[in-house]
PDB file of C-alpha atoms in Angstrom:
ATOM      1  CA  UNK A 245      85.638  93.465  91.942  1.00 79.00           C
ATOM      2  CA  UNK A 246      86.459  95.507  88.870  1.00 82.00           C
ATOM      3  CA  UNK A 247      85.675  98.762  90.675  1.00 90.00           C
ATOM      4  CA  UNK A 248      87.674  97.719  93.758  1.00 87.00           C
ATOM      5  CA  UNK A 249      90.665  96.729  91.623  1.00 81.00           C
ATOM      6  CA  UNK A 250      90.506 100.012  89.708  1.00 86.00           C
ATOM      7  CA  UNK A 251      90.445 102.080  92.906  1.00 91.00           C
ATOM      8  CA  UNK A 252      93.147 100.006  94.619  1.00 84.00           C
ATOM      9  CA  UNK A 253      95.586  99.884  91.704  1.00 82.00           C
ATOM     10  CA  UNK A 254      95.029 103.576  90.847  1.00 89.00           C
ATOM     11  CA  UNK A 255      95.607 104.688  94.439  1.00 91.00           C
ATOM     12  CA  UNK A 256      98.763 102.656  94.970  1.00 83.00           C
ATOM     13  CA  UNK A 257     100.125 103.580  91.536  1.00 83.00           C
ATOM     14  CA  UNK A 258      99.596 107.300  92.186  1.00 90.00           C
ATOM     15  CA  UNK A 259     101.173 107.011  95.639  1.00 85.00           C
ATOM     16  CA  UNK A 260     104.246 105.096  94.426  1.00 81.00           C
ATOM     17  CA  UNK A 261     104.769 107.303  91.390  1.00 85.00           C
ATOM     18  CA  UNK A 262     104.553 110.458  93.511  1.00 87.00           C
ATOM     19  CA  UNK A 263     107.001 109.083  96.091  1.00 82.00           C
ATOM     20  CA  UNK A 264     109.421 107.913  93.415  1.00 82.00           C
ATOM     21  CA  UNK A 265     109.291 110.982  91.160  1.00 87.00           C
ATOM     22  CA  UNK A 266     109.124 113.652  93.869  1.00 87.00           C
ATOM     23  CA  UNK A 267     111.781 111.897  95.955  1.00 84.00           C
ATOM     24  CA  UNK A 268     114.139 111.575  93.007  1.00 85.00           C
ATOM     25  CA  UNK A 269     113.467 115.142  91.860  1.00 90.00           C
ATOM     26  CA  UNK A 270     114.269 116.465  95.342  1.00 87.00           C
ATOM     27  CA  UNK A 271     117.187 114.243  96.362  1.00 86.00           C
ATOM     28  CA  UNK A 272     118.393 112.414  93.255  1.00 85.00           C
ATOM     29  CA  UNK A 273     120.352 109.225  93.957  1.00 80.00           C
ATOM     30  CA  UNK A 274     120.563 110.196  97.639  1.00 82.00           C
ATOM     31  CA  UNK A 275     116.819 109.716  98.119  1.00 80.00           C
ATOM     32  CA  UNK A 276     116.427 107.423 101.176  1.00 79.00           C
ATOM     33  CA  UNK A 277     114.477 104.194 101.041  1.00 74.00           C
ATOM     34  CA  UNK A 278     112.453 105.325 104.044  1.00 76.00           C
ATOM     35  CA  UNK A 279     111.277 108.930 103.792  1.00 77.00           C
ATOM     36  CA  UNK A 280     110.265 108.999 107.463  1.00 77.00           C
ATOM     37  CA  UNK A 281     113.569 107.941 109.031  1.00 76.00           C
ATOM     38  CA  UNK A 282     116.032 108.086 106.125  1.00 75.00           C
ATOM     39  CA  UNK A 283     117.178 111.594 107.028  1.00 74.00           C
ATOM     40  CA  UNK A 284     118.144 110.711 110.599  1.00 72.00           C
ATOM     41  CA  UNK A 285     115.015 112.142 112.203  1.00 72.00           C
ATOM     42  CA  UNK A 286     112.752 109.841 114.199  1.00 74.00           C
ATOM     43  CA  UNK A 287     110.139 112.371 115.326  1.00 77.00           C
ATOM     44  CA  UNK A 288     107.252 112.425 115.732  1.00 81.00           C
ATOM     45  CA  UNK A 289     107.659 108.975 117.240  1.00 84.00           C
ATOM     46  CA  UNK A 290     103.961 108.141 116.915  1.00 87.00           C
ATOM     47  CA  UNK A 291     104.082 108.630 113.144  1.00 85.00           C
ATOM     48  CA  UNK A 292     107.128 106.358 112.724  1.00 84.00           C
ATOM     49  CA  UNK A 293     105.555 103.728 114.994  1.00 87.00           C
ATOM     50  CA  UNK A 294     102.269 103.912 113.115  1.00 90.00           C
ATOM     51  CA  UNK A 295     104.090 103.497 109.783  1.00 85.00           C
ATOM     52  CA  UNK A 296     105.983 100.461 111.108  1.00 85.00           C
ATOM     53  CA  UNK A 297     102.724  98.902 112.326  1.00 91.00           C
ATOM     54  CA  UNK A 298     101.175  99.426 108.881  1.00 87.00           C
ATOM     55  CA  UNK A 299     104.190  97.778 107.233  1.00 83.00           C
ATOM     56  CA  UNK A 300     103.966  94.809 109.619  1.00 85.00           C
ATOM     57  CA  UNK A 301     100.236  94.344 108.950  1.00 88.00           C
ATOM     58  CA  UNK A 302     100.807  94.623 105.198  1.00 82.00           C
ATOM     59  CA  UNK A 303     103.689  92.126 105.169  1.00 81.00           C
ATOM     60  CA  UNK A 304     101.877  89.583 107.360  1.00 85.00           C
ATOM     61  CA  UNK A 305      99.024  89.517 104.850  1.00 82.00           C
ATOM     62  CA  UNK A 306     101.340  89.483 101.834  1.00 80.00           C
ATOM     63  CA  UNK A 307     103.440  86.710 103.400  1.00 82.00           C
ATOM     64  CA  UNK A 308     100.342  84.547 103.779  1.00 83.00           C
ATOM     65  CA  UNK A 309      99.288  85.114 100.169  1.00 81.00           C
ATOM     66  CA  UNK A 310     102.693  84.362  98.663  1.00 79.00           C
ATOM     67  CA  UNK A 311     103.535  81.363 100.866  1.00 87.00           C
ATOM     68  CA  UNK A 312     100.246  79.457 100.570  1.00 88.00           C
ATOM     69  CA  UNK A 313     101.117  78.139  97.055  1.00 87.00           C
ATOM     70  CA  UNK A 314     104.530  77.009  98.383  1.00 89.00           C
ATOM     71  CA  UNK A 315     102.923  75.248 101.346  1.00 92.00           C
ATOM     72  CA  UNK A 316     100.315  73.592  99.136  1.00 91.00           C
ATOM     73  CA  UNK A 317     102.875  72.405  96.574  1.00 92.00           C
ATOM     74  CA  UNK A 318     105.242  70.850  99.126  1.00 93.00           C
ATOM     75  CA  UNK A 319     102.427  69.170 101.056  1.00 93.00           C
ATOM     76  CA  UNK A 320     100.799  67.746  97.913  1.00 93.00           C
ATOM     77  CA  UNK A 321     104.152  66.561  96.571  1.00 94.00           C
ATOM     78  CA  UNK A 322     105.025  64.908  99.890  1.00 93.00           C
ATOM     79  CA  UNK A 323     101.675  63.107 100.124  1.00 92.00           C
ATOM     80  CA  UNK A 324     102.074  61.855  96.565  1.00 93.00           C
ATOM     81  CA  UNK A 325     105.606  60.495  97.120  1.00 92.00           C
ATOM     82  CA  UNK A 326     105.070  59.074 100.637  1.00 92.00           C
ATOM     83  CA  UNK A 327     101.419  58.018 100.762  1.00 91.00           C
ATOM     84  CA  UNK A 328     102.102  55.393 103.458  1.00 91.00           C
ATOM     85  CA  UNK A 329     103.769  57.815 105.849  1.00 91.00           C
ATOM     86  CA  UNK A 330     101.229  58.563 108.599  1.00 91.00           C
ATOM     87  CA  UNK A 331     103.212  61.572 109.820  1.00 91.00           C
ATOM     88  CA  UNK A 332     102.601  63.246 106.443  1.00 91.00           C
ATOM     89  CA  UNK A 333      99.169  61.993 105.453  1.00 91.00           C
ATOM     90  CA  UNK A 334      97.233  61.516 108.692  1.00 91.00           C
ATOM     91  CA  UNK A 335      94.881  64.307 109.779  1.00 90.00           C
ATOM     92  CA  UNK A 336      93.709  64.489 113.399  1.00 88.00           C
ATOM     93  CA  UNK A 337      90.168  65.891 113.751  1.00 88.00           C
ATOM     94  CA  UNK A 338      89.779  68.500 116.487  1.00 86.00           C
ATOM     95  CA  UNK A 339      86.405  69.940 117.388  1.00 84.00           C
ATOM     96  CA  UNK A 340      86.371  73.728 117.442  1.00 81.00           C
ATOM     97  CA  UNK A 341      85.029  74.972 120.811  1.00 80.00           C
ATOM     98  CA  UNK A 342      81.983  77.221 120.673  1.00 76.00           C
ATOM     99  CA  UNK A 343      81.608  76.352 117.002  1.00 69.00           C
ATOM    100  CA  UNK A 344      80.026  73.863 114.679  1.00 72.00           C
ATOM    101  CA  UNK A 345      83.092  72.800 112.711  1.00 82.00           C
ATOM    102  CA  UNK A 346      86.025  70.423 112.947  1.00 85.00           C
ATOM    103  CA  UNK A 347      89.661  71.394 112.341  1.00 84.00           C
ATOM    104  CA  UNK A 348      91.932  68.736 110.862  1.00 87.00           C
ATOM    105  CA  UNK A 349      95.363  68.962 112.493  1.00 89.00           C
ATOM    106  CA  UNK A 350      98.394  67.528 110.679  1.00 92.00           C
ATOM    107  CA  UNK A 351     101.809  67.144 112.331  1.00 93.00           C
ATOM    108  CA  UNK A 352     103.747  67.394 109.060  1.00 94.00           C
ATOM    109  CA  UNK A 353     101.941  70.625 108.181  1.00 93.00           C
ATOM    110  CA  UNK A 354     102.825  72.098 111.570  1.00 93.00           C
ATOM    111  CA  UNK A 355     106.522  71.130 111.404  1.00 95.00           C
ATOM    112  CA  UNK A 356     106.999  72.055 107.750  1.00 94.00           C
ATOM    113  CA  UNK A 357     105.267  75.445 107.879  1.00 93.00           C
ATOM    114  CA  UNK A 358     106.910  76.419 111.164  1.00 94.00           C
ATOM    115  CA  UNK A 359     110.346  75.461 109.816  1.00 95.00           C
ATOM    116  CA  UNK A 360     109.745  77.458 106.649  1.00 93.00           C
ATOM    117  CA  UNK A 361     108.777  80.589 108.600  1.00 90.00           C
ATOM    118  CA  UNK A 362     111.774  80.229 110.945  1.00 92.00           C
ATOM    119  CA  UNK A 363     114.227  79.811 108.048  1.00 91.00           C
ATOM    120  CA  UNK A 364     112.853  82.761 106.101  1.00 86.00           C
ATOM    121  CA  UNK A 365     112.921  84.916 109.252  1.00 84.00           C
ATOM    122  CA  UNK A 366     116.583  84.012 109.880  1.00 85.00           C
ATOM    123  CA  UNK A 367     117.456  84.784 106.257  1.00 80.00           C
ATOM    124  CA  UNK A 368     115.658  88.123 106.541  1.00 76.00           C
ATOM    125  CA  UNK A 369     117.723  88.994 109.635  1.00 77.00           C
ATOM    126  CA  UNK A 370     120.916  87.703 108.053  1.00 77.00           C
ATOM    127  CA  UNK A 371     120.453  89.808 104.903  1.00 72.00           C
ATOM    128  CA  UNK A 372     118.593  92.933 106.050  1.00 70.00           C
ATOM    129  CA  UNK A 373     118.376  94.678 102.680  1.00 73.00           C
ATOM    130  CA  UNK A 374     114.669  95.401 102.893  1.00 73.00           C
ATOM    131  CA  UNK A 375     114.407  98.133 100.274  1.00 75.00           C
ATOM    132  CA  UNK A 376     116.603  96.395  97.700  1.00 78.00           C
ATOM    133  CA  UNK A 377     114.882  93.020  98.109  1.00 79.00           C
ATOM    134  CA  UNK A 378     111.476  94.675  98.030  1.00 77.00           C
ATOM    135  CA  UNK A 379     112.420  96.527  94.857  1.00 81.00           C
ATOM    136  CA  UNK A 380     113.692  93.339  93.210  1.00 83.00           C
ATOM    137  CA  UNK A 381     110.597  91.316  94.123  1.00 80.00           C
ATOM    138  CA  UNK A 382     108.353  94.157  93.013  1.00 82.00           C
ATOM    139  CA  UNK A 383     110.107  94.517  89.677  1.00 85.00           C
ATOM    140  CA  UNK A 384     109.957  90.755  89.030  1.00 84.00           C
ATOM    141  CA  UNK A 385     106.256  90.466  89.900  1.00 82.00           C
ATOM    142  CA  UNK A 386     105.026  93.766  88.439  1.00 84.00           C
ATOM    143  CA  UNK A 387     105.064  92.974  84.726  1.00 88.00           C
ATOM    144  CA  UNK A 388     103.776  89.369  84.661  1.00 88.00           C
ATOM    145  CA  UNK A 389     101.118  89.701  87.384  1.00 81.00           C
ATOM    146  CA  UNK A 390      99.982  93.307  86.981  1.00 83.00           C
ATOM    147  CA  UNK A 391     100.396  93.882  83.241  1.00 89.00           C
ATOM    148  CA  UNK A 392     101.011  90.838  81.044  1.00 92.00           C
ATOM    149  CA  UNK A 393      98.434  88.351  82.358  1.00 90.00           C
ATOM    150  CA  UNK A 394      95.594  90.896  82.755  1.00 88.00           C
ATOM    151  CA  UNK A 395      96.205  92.258  79.251  1.00 92.00           C
ATOM    152  CA  UNK A 396      96.332  88.795  77.706  1.00 93.00           C
ATOM    153  CA  UNK A 397      93.164  87.768  79.535  1.00 92.00           C
ATOM    154  CA  UNK A 398      91.382  90.914  78.362  1.00 91.00           C
ATOM    155  CA  UNK A 399      92.476  90.336  74.764  1.00 93.00           C
ATOM    156  CA  UNK A 400      91.224  86.763  74.931  1.00 93.00           C
ATOM    157  CA  UNK A 401      87.966  87.567  76.722  1.00 92.00           C
ATOM    158  CA  UNK A 402      87.095  90.624  74.635  1.00 92.00           C
ATOM    159  CA  UNK A 403      88.282  88.869  71.450  1.00 93.00           C
ATOM    160  CA  UNK A 404      90.401  91.848  70.421  1.00 92.00           C
ATOM    161  CA  UNK A 405      91.326  91.481  66.774  1.00 93.00           C
ATOM    162  CA  UNK A 406      94.987  90.817  66.142  1.00 91.00           C
ATOM    163  CA  UNK A 407      96.927  93.846  64.803  1.00 91.00           C
ATOM    164  CA  UNK A 408      93.963  96.155  65.442  1.00 93.00           C
ATOM    165  CA  UNK A 409      94.673  99.575  66.964  1.00 94.00           C
ATOM    166  CA  UNK A 410      93.509  98.402  70.400  1.00 94.00           C
ATOM    167  CA  UNK A 411      95.611  95.235  70.167  1.00 95.00           C
ATOM    168  CA  UNK A 412      98.695  97.245  69.193  1.00 95.00           C
ATOM    169  CA  UNK A 413      98.093  99.745  72.030  1.00 95.00           C
ATOM    170  CA  UNK A 414      97.772  96.975  74.630  1.00 94.00           C
ATOM    171  CA  UNK A 415     100.854  95.155  73.360  1.00 95.00           C
ATOM    172  CA  UNK A 416     102.823  98.431  73.350  1.00 96.00           C
ATOM    173  CA  UNK A 417     101.764  99.115  76.937  1.00 94.00           C
ATOM    174  CA  UNK A 418     102.802  95.609  77.961  1.00 94.00           C
ATOM    175  CA  UNK A 419     106.208  95.972  76.265  1.00 96.00           C
ATOM    176  CA  UNK A 420     106.812  99.400  77.844  1.00 95.00           C
ATOM    177  CA  UNK A 421     106.011  98.004  81.301  1.00 93.00           C
ATOM    178  CA  UNK A 422     108.373  95.085  80.641  1.00 94.00           C
ATOM    179  CA  UNK A 423     111.193  97.548  79.953  1.00 95.00           C
ATOM    180  CA  UNK A 424     110.369  99.435  83.164  1.00 91.00           C
ATOM    181  CA  UNK A 425     110.439  96.157  85.139  1.00 92.00           C
ATOM    182  CA  UNK A 426     113.816  95.188  83.666  1.00 93.00           C
ATOM    183  CA  UNK A 427     115.310  98.588  84.489  1.00 92.00           C
ATOM    184  CA  UNK A 428     113.909  98.413  88.035  1.00 88.00           C
ATOM    185  CA  UNK A 429     115.296  94.888  88.466  1.00 90.00           C
ATOM    186  CA  UNK A 430     118.728  96.013  87.261  1.00 91.00           C
ATOM    187  CA  UNK A 431     118.690  98.919  89.733  1.00 86.00           C
ATOM    188  CA  UNK A 432     117.658  96.640  92.597  1.00 85.00           C
ATOM    189  CA  UNK A 433     120.386  94.115  91.773  1.00 88.00           C
ATOM    190  CA  UNK A 434     122.957  96.920  91.674  1.00 86.00           C
ATOM    191  CA  UNK A 435     121.729  98.083  95.090  1.00 81.00           C
ATOM    192  CA  UNK A 436     121.937  94.547  96.486  1.00 82.00           C
ATOM    193  CA  UNK A 437     125.487  94.103  95.200  1.00 83.00           C
ATOM    194  CA  UNK A 438     126.521  97.392  96.807  1.00 80.00           C
ATOM    195  CA  UNK A 439     124.852  96.439 100.107  1.00 77.00           C
ATOM    196  CA  UNK A 440     126.411  92.965 100.219  1.00 77.00           C
ATOM    197  CA  UNK A 441     129.898  94.453  99.923  1.00 79.00           C
ATOM    198  CA  UNK A 442     129.565  96.400 103.174  1.00 77.00           C
ATOM    199  CA  UNK A 443     126.993  94.484 105.227  1.00 74.00           C
ATOM    200  CA  UNK A 444     127.433  92.807 108.608  1.00 71.00           C
ATOM    201  CA  UNK A 445     125.263  89.752 109.436  1.00 68.00           C
ATOM    202  CA  UNK A 446     122.202  90.402 111.591  1.00 62.00           C
ATOM    203  CA  UNK A 447     122.799  94.147 111.535  1.00 62.00           C
ATOM    204  CA  UNK A 448     120.102  96.529 110.320  1.00 57.00           C
ATOM    205  CA  UNK A 449     121.172  98.621 107.347  1.00 53.00           C
ATOM    206  CA  UNK A 450     120.942 102.383 107.646  1.00 52.00           C
TER     207      UNK A 450
END
């Protein structure tokens, strides 16, 4: 797991840094959010289509990861507050064909999760600021999930002495990444404000 995380984080970090730095060095503030189609060229079509498929696959997986805690929280909270409601608490066992297991179907789970996906999809179409929203979410999640918690866990696990050179280096790295996240969040908010001023509902932003 450690090796996989190292390879994955290093690869994505190198890719994002190269795109950000090279794009800004070449185009400055006019760098498009999408390097493939941001210049008005949509050829070769197969490359653009392949990139869109990769984005869809990536977001489907990410959506599942980020929404599962929301689903679990709402369902647990509902069962705790309405324990007598059969619509919420009752599970219907369904045998899986060609298998050895049983799936427990719940009507509340179906209605709640479907409604959540429909609402978020409508909001995504209503406010189609993909790059700005993605930048804001990335900046908000980068420091706590990628930097702060891993560093604090390493300090605790490795029992790094307080105020030692290693402790100071890790804390400095964490603080520097916090500043980067705040700057990125400010830039994303500024982009969202600018987009909201000129957007039309359910219209893709160029």
